[in-house]
Structure formats: C-alpha cells, structure tokens
Short mmCIF file of C-alpha atoms and ligand atoms in Angstrom, two decimals:
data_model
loop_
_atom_site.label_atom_id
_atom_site.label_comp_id
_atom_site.label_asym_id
_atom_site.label_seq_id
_atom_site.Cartn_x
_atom_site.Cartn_y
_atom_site.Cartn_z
CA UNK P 1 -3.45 -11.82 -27.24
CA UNK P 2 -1.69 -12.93 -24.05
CA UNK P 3 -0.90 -9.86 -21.43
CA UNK P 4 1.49 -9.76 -18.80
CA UNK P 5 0.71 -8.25 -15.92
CA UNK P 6 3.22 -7.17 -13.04
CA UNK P 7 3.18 -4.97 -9.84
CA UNK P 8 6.63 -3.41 -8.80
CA UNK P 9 8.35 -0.98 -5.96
CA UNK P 10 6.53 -0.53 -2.20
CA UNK P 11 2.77 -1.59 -2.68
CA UNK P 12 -0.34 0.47 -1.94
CA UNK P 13 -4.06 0.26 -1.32
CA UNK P 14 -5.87 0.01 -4.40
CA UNK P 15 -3.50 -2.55 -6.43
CA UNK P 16 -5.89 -5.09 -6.46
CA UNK P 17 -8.48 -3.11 -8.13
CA UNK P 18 -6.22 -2.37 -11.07
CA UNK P 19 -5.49 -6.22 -11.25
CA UNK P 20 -9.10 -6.86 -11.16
CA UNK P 21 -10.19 -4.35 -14.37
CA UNK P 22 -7.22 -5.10 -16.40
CA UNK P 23 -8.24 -9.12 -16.18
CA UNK P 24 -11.94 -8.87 -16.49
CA UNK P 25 -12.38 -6.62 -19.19
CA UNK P 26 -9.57 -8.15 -20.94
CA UNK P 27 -11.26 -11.63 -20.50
CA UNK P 28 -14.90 -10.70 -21.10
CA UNK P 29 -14.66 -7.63 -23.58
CA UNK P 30 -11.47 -8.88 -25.47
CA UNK P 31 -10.93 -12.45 -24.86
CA UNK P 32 -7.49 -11.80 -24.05
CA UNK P 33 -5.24 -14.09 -21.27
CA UNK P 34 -3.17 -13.26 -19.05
CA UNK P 35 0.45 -13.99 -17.07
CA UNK P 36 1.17 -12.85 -13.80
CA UNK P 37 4.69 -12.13 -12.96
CA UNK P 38 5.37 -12.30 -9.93
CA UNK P 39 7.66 -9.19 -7.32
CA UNK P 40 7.93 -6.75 -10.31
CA UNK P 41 10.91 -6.75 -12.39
CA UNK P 42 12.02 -9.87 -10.62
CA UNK P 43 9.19 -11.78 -12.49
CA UNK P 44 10.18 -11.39 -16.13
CA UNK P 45 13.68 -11.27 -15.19
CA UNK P 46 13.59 -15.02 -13.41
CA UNK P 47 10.60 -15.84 -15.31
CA UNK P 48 8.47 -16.61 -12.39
CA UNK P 49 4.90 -16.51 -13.07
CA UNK P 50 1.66 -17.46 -11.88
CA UNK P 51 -1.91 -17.67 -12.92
CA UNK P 52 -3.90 -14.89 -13.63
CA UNK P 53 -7.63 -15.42 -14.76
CA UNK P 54 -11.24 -13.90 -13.09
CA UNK P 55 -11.10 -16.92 -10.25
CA UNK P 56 -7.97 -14.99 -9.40
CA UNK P 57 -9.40 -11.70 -9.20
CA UNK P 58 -12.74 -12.86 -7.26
CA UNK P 59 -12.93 -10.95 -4.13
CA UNK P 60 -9.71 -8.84 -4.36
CA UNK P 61 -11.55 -5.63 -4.94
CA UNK P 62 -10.71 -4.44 -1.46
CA UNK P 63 -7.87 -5.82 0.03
CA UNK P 64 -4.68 -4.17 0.43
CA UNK P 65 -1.45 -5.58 -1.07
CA UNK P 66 -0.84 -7.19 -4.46
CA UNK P 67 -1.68 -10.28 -5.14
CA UNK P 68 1.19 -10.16 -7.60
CA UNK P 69 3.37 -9.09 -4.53
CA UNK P 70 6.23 -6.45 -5.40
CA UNK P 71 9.90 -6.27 -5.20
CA UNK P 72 12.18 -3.22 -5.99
CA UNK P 73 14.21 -5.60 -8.67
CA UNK P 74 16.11 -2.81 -11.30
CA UNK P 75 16.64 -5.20 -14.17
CA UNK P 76 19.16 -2.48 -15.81
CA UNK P 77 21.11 -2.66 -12.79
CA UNK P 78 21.49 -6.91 -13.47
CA UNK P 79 23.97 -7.69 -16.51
CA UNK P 80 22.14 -8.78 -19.11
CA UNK P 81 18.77 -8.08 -17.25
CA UNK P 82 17.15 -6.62 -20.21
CA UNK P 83 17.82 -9.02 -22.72
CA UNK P 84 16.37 -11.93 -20.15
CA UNK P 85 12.91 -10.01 -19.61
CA UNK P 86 12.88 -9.95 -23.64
CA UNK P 87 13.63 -13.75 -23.38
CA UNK P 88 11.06 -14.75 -21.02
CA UNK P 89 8.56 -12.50 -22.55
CA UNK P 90 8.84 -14.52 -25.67
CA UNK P 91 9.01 -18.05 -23.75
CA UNK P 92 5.73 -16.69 -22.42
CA UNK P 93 4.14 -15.89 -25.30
CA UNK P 94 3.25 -12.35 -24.21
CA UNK P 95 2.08 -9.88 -27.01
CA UNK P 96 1.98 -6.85 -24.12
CA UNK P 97 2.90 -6.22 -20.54
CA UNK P 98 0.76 -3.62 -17.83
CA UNK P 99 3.05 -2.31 -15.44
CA UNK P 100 1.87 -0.84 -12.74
CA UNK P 101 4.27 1.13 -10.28
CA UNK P 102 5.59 4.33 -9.35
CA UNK P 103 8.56 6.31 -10.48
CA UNK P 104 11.55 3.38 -10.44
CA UNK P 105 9.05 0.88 -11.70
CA UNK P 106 7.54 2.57 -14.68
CA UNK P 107 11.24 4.22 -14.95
CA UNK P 108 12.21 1.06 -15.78
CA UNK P 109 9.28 0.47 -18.11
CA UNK P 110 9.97 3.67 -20.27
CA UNK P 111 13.36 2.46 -20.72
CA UNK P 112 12.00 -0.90 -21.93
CA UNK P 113 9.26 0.45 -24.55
CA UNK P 114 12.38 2.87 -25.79
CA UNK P 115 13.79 -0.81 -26.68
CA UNK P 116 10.60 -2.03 -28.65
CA UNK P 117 8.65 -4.14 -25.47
CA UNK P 118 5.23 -3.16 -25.74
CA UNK P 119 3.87 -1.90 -22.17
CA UNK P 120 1.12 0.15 -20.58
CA UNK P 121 2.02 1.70 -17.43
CA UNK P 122 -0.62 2.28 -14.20
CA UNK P 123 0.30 4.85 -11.80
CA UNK P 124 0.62 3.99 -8.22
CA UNK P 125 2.49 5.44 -5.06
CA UNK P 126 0.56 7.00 -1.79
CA UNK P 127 3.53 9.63 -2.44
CA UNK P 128 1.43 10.89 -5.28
CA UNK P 129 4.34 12.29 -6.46
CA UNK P 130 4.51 11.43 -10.24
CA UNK P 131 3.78 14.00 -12.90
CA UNK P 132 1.60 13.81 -15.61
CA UNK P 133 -1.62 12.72 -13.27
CA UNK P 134 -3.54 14.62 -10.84
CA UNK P 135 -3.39 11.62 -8.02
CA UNK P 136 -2.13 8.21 -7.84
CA UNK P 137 -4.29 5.99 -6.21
CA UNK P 138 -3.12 5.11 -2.82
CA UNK P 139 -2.62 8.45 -1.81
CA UNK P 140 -6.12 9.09 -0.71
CA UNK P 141 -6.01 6.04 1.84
CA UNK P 142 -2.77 6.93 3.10
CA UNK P 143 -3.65 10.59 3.76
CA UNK P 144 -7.22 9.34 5.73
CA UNK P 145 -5.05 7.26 7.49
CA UNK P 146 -2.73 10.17 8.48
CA UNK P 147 -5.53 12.35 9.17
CA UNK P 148 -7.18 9.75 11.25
CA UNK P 149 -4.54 9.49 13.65
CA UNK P 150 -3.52 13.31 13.85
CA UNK P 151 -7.31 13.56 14.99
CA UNK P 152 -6.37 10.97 17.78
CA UNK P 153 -3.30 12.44 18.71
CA UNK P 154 -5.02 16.41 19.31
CA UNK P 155 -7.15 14.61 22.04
CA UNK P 156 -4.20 13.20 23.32
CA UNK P 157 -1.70 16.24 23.07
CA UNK P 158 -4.24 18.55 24.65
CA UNK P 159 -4.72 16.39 28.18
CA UNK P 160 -1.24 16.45 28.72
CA UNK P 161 0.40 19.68 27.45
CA UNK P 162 2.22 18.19 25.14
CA UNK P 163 3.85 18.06 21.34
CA UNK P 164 3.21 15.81 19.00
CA UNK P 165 5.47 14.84 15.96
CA UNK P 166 3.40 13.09 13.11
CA UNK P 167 5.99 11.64 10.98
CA UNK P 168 4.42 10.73 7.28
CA UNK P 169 5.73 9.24 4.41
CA UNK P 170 6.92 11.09 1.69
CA UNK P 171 10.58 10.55 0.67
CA UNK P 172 10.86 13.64 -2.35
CA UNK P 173 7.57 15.20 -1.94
CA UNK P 174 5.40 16.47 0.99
CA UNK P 175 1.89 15.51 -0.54
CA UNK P 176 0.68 13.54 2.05
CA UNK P 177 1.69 15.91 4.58
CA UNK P 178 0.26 18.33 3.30
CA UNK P 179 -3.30 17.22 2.39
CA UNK P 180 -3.08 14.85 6.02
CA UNK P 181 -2.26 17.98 8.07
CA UNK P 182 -4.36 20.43 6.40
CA UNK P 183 -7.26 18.22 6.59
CA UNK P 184 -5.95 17.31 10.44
CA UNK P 185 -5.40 20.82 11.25
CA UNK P 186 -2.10 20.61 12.02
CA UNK P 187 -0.26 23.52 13.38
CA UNK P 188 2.69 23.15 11.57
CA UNK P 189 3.39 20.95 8.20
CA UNK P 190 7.06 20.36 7.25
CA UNK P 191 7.81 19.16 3.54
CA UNK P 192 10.60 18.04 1.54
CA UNK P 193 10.55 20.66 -0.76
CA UNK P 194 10.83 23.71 1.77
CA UNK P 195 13.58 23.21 4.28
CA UNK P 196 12.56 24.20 7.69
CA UNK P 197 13.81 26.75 10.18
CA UNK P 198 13.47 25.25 13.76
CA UNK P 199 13.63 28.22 15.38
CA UNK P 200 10.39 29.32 13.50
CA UNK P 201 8.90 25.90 14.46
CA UNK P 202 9.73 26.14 18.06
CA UNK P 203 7.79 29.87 17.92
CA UNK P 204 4.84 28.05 16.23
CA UNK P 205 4.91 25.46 19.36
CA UNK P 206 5.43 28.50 22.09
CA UNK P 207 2.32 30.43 20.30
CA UNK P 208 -0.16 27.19 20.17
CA UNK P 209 0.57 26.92 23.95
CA UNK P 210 -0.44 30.23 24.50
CA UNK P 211 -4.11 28.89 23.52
CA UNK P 212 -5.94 26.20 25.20
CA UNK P 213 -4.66 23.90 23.08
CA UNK P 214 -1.52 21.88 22.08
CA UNK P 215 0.73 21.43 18.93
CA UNK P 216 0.47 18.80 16.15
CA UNK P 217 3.05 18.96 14.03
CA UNK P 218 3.31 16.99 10.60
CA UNK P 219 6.56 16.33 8.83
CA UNK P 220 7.67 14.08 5.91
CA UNK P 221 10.11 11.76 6.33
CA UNK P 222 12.25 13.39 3.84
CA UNK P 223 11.75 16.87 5.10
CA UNK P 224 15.61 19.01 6.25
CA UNK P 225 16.55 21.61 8.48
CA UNK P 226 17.70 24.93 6.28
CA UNK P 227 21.10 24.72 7.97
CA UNK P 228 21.28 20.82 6.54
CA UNK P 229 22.68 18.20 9.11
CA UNK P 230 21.74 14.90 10.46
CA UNK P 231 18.35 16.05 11.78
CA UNK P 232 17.03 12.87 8.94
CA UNK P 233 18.27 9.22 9.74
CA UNK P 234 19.16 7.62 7.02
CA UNK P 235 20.69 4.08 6.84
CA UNK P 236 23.75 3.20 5.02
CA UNK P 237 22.04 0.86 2.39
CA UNK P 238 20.79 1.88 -1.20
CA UNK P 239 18.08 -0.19 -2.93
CA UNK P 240 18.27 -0.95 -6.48
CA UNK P 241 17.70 2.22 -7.40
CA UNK P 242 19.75 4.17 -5.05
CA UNK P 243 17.63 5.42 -2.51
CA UNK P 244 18.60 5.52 1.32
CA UNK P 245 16.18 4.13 3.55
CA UNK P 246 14.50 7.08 5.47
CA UNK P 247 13.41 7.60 8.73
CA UNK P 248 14.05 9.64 12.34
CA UNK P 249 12.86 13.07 11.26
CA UNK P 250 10.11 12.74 13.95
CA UNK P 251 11.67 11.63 16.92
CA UNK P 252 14.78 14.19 16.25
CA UNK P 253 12.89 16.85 15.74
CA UNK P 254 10.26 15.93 19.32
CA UNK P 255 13.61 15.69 21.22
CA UNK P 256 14.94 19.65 19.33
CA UNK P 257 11.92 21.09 19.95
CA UNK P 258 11.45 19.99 23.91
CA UNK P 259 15.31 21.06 24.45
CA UNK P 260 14.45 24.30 23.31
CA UNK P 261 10.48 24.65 24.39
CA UNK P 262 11.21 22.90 27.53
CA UNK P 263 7.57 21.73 26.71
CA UNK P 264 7.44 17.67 26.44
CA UNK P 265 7.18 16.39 23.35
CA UNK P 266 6.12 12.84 21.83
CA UNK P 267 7.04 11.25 18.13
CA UNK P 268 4.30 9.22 16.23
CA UNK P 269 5.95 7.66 12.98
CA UNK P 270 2.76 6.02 11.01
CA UNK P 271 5.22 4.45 8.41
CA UNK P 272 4.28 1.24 6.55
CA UNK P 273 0.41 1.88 8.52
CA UNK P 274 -0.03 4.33 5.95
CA UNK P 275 0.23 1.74 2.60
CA UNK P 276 -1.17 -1.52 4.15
CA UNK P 277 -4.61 -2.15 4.39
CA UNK P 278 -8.17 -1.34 2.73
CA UNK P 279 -8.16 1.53 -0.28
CA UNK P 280 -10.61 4.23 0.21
CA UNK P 281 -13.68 4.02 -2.23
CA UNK P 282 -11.92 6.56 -3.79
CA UNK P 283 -8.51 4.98 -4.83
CA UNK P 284 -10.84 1.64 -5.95
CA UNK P 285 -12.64 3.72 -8.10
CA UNK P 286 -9.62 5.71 -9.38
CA UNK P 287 -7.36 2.23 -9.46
CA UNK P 288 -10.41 0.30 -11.46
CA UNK P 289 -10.95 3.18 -13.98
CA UNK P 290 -6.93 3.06 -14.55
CA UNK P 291 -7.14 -0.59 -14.98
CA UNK P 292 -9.81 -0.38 -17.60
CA UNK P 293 -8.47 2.41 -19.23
CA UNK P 294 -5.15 0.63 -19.13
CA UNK P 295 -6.47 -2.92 -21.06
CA UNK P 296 -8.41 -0.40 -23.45
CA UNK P 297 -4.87 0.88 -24.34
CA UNK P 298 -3.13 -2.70 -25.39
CA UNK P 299 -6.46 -3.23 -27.15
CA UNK P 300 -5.13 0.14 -29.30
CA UNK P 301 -1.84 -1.04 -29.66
CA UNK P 302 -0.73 2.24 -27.58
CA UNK P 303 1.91 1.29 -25.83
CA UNK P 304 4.53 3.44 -24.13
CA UNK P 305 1.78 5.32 -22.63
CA UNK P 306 0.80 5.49 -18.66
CA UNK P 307 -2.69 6.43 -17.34
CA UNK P 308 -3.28 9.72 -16.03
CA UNK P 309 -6.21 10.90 -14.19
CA UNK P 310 -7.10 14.77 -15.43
CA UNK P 311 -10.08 16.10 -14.04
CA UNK P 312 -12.20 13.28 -13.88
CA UNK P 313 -11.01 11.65 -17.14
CA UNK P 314 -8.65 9.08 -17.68
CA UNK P 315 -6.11 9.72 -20.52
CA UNK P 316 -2.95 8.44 -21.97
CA UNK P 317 0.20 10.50 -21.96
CA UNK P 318 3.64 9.28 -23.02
CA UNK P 319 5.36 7.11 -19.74
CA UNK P 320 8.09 10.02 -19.93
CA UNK P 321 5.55 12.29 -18.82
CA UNK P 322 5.25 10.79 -16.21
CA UNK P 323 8.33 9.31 -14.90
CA UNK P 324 10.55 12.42 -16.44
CA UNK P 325 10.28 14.98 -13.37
CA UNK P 326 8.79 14.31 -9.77
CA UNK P 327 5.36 16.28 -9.29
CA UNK P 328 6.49 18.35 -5.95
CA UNK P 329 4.12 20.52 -3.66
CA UNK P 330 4.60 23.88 -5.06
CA UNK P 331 5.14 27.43 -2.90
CA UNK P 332 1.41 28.53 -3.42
CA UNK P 333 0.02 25.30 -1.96
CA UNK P 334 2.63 25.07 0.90
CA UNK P 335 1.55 28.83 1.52
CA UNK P 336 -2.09 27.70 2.02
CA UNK P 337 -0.94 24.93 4.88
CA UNK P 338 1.13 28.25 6.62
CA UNK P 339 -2.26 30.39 7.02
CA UNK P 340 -3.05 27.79 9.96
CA UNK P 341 0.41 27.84 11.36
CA UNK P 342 1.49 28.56 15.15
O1 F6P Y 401 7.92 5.17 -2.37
C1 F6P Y 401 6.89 5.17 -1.50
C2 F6P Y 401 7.34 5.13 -0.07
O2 F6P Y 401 6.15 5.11 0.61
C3 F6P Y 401 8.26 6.26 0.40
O3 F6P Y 401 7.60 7.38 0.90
C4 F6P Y 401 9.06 5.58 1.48
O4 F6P Y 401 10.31 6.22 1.69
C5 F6P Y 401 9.23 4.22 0.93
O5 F6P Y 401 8.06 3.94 0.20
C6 F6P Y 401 9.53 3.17 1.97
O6 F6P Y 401 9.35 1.93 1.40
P1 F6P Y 401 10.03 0.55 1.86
O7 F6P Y 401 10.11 0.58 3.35
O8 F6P Y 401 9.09 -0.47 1.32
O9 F6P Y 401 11.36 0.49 1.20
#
C-alpha cells in the first residue's frame, strides 16, 4: 500500500505530529510507504513530491510548520485540475491519500472522494471552526498564545491609563477570542458571529476606568459593527477560494473608541504569532492521536471519512460533516464571555 500524504491552507502548530503518526504506524504496524506532496493541492496537481519515511519524521514532533509546507492551491478552480491529481496519483502509485487541512482543504477533499479518490481527512485550523469535532488541533496553542500576551498587555494598560485592542484571528468564527479573552479576562470580547454596538463598547471602556484598572478588549479579525461599514480592512484580493484577506479591526476600533472615550487607546494585532511556532502538549497529543486514528482508517478501507475528536475519543464521521457547515460560537457561550464585561 503506498499513501499519500499532503498538508494544505494556512499551517498550524501541531502538523508535524500528524505527519509523524500517520508515517510510523503506517511503516511499523502496516508496512505501508509513503509520498509526500508537497504545498497541498499544488502537490498532486504538479506532481511534486518528496520523500516521506521515519528519517523524515525524526525530531519533528514539536516544531511548528509542515514539513510538507502548504499552499491554498483549489484544484477545481484549475481546468482540468481534477483529472491531473487523478493522473499523478496513478503515476505515483498511490492506493490512498491523508489530507490534512481545514475547511477549503478537506472541501476540496470531499469533492474528490465524491469522484472515487480514496482519502482520509485530519482536521486542522487554530480557528477551530469546523463541525463535526470538538477542537482542531492548533487552536489550543494559538489561544495560550493570545492569552499570554493579553496577560502582558493588562500590566501594560494599567500603568498608563490606557486601552488596549487585542486583535485575534478568527475570520468566520470568534473561538479563539473567546476562549483567549475569557481565559485573559478580558473586559470585552467581540466575535464574528454577534455584531457589535460601539456605543455599548465605549460604556464597557468608561465603566472599567471607573475601577483601578484599565480595559482589554479582544476582537476577531472578522468581527462588524451592527450598523455594517468599513470598521474591517479588507484587501481587494481573493485567494483561491474566495476569501478577502482580513485585517484592521483593531487599530479602527483603538482609534473609535479614544475619539469617543477621549481615553488613549493602543492596537495589538498578534496575527501570524498566533499559528507559528511550538504546539501545546495538548494539540501534539490531539494531532498524534488524529494521525493514528487517521492511518488506522486507510488500513479499513474507510475513506471519505475525517477524524473527529468527541469527548476524548477519536472517531470517524463522513468529511461532509465536517466541511458542510462552519462550527460558530453560539449565543449561550458568547453570553458566558458578557458576565465579565465593562
Ligand atoms: O484560516 C485560518 C486563518 O488563521 C484565518 O483566521 C485568517 O484569516 C487566515 O488564516 C490568514 O491566513 P493567511 O495570512 O495565511 O492567508
């Protein structure tokens, strides 16, 4: 049995890991060998590969990255794109292929095993914002990472009076936001999925002064005003699979708030910080279990599944499940966030 094995769409801590199980259980429990393609799609679509055996997996347990590296390559979007992965797939010998990506990339792979390729999908994003699984791995270092600086910035804020704007990522869904500022104590968290009110936000900042401390407020990049607008910078360009390229909530929203506070107020945007770097022990341990798991499913022949983490199992549910619907932070868990407002 040969296995392909790509990585696709903006990398995260804990990609490695997955690597790592997927080759040496496959090698030493099934005596299987394996392809790597290399920048997602773009590998099977160009055919470019590289070598993918346990001397390549030796010591990648905790770095960041892929060693695979990743592009955001939409082979449906590329004429004939399909029928070349199909190709190159055969010139390659490959019996099965583990993809391992968020939304677009395992979008991509449900379409594929809907046209008979046989492939295993891995859940990643630090988004954590695909159904079907209780985290993707990733997530956890991204929202230390957040939470690590919004402790840094309180000490800051406080010795000079001022605001500060935590910008995290989160394009559709406020997740990390949400776990980073509750577990920062933030004073205000703003999410996608719940336009905000500034007015309400600028009463938050006015009551926090009022204490001997100073606001910290958290919002996703993808969070909006409830009257709409501009308030998110977004740059002309669409990738592949027709985002916009995010980005300015933060500072926009510092400037708002000290126009209409008069208090002074500073914009931290942790961006790419947040998915570069070491995983947390427990995105290695939740990437290696979906790795094994994931091997253990092209060993079954059960392809057209993803790996979901429920509870503290790992099962397989049907990719649709999991690329179908984003998984979005729902009213009752934004609520909880709100109790510590102002
Ligand atoms: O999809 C994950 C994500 O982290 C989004 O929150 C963010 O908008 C995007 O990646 C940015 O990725 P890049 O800069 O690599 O295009």
């Amino acid at each position: 049995m040969r296995v392909g094995v790509l990585t696709g769409g903006g990398d995260c801590p804990g990609l490695n890991a997955v690597i790592r199980a997927v080759v040496r259980r496959g090698i030493k429990e099934y005596g299987y060998e394996f392809v790597g393609f290399r920048d997602g799609w773009r590998g099977p679509l160009e055919n470019i590969t590289v070598p993918l055996g346990v001397d390549q997996v030796r010591g990648i347990l905790p770095r960041g990255g892929t060693i695979l590296k990743s592009s955001r390559t939409n082979p449906f979007k590329i004429e004939g794109g399909v029928e070349k992965i199909k190709e190159n797939l055969a010139a390659n010998g490959i019996d099965a292929l583990i993809a391992i990506g968020g939304e677009d990339t395992l979008g991509v792979a449900t379409k594929l095993a809907d046209l008979g390729v046989n492939v295993v999908g891995v859940p990643k994003t630090i988004d954590n914002d695909l159904s079907g699984t209780d985290f993707t791995f990733g997530f956890d270092t991204a929202v230390n990472i957040a939470m690590e600086a919004i402790d840094r910035l309180h000490t800051t804020a406080e010795s000079h009076h001022r605001v500060m704007v935590v910008e995290v990522m989160g394009r559709h869904a406020g997740w990390i936001a949400l776990h980073s500022g509750i577990a920062g104590g933030a004073n205000v968290v703003l999410v996608p999925e719940k336009p905000f009110d500034i007015d309400a936000v600028c009463k938050y900042v006015e009551a926090r002064f009022e204490t001997n401390y100073s606001p910290i407020i958290v919002v996703s990049e993808g969070a909006v005003p409830v009257e709409g607008g501009d308030m998110t910078l977004q740059s002309g360009e669409l990738d592949a699979f027709g985002h916009v390229r995010l980005g300015g909530i933060g500072d926009r929203l510092a400037k708002e708030i000290e126009d209409r506070t008069g208090k002074e107020a500073r914009a931290v945007v942790l961006g790419h910080v947040q998915r570069g770097g070491t995983p947390t022990a427990f995105d290695r341990w939740l990437a290696t279990r979906f790795g094994l798991q994931a091997i253990a499913a092209v060993r079954d022949g059960d392809f057209g599944t993803m790996m979901a983490l429920r509870g503290t199992d790992i099962v397989r549910v049907p990719l649709i499940e999991g690329t179908g619907e984003l998984k979005l932070v729902t009213p009752e868990l934004y609520a909880e966030a709100e109790v510590f407002f102002g």
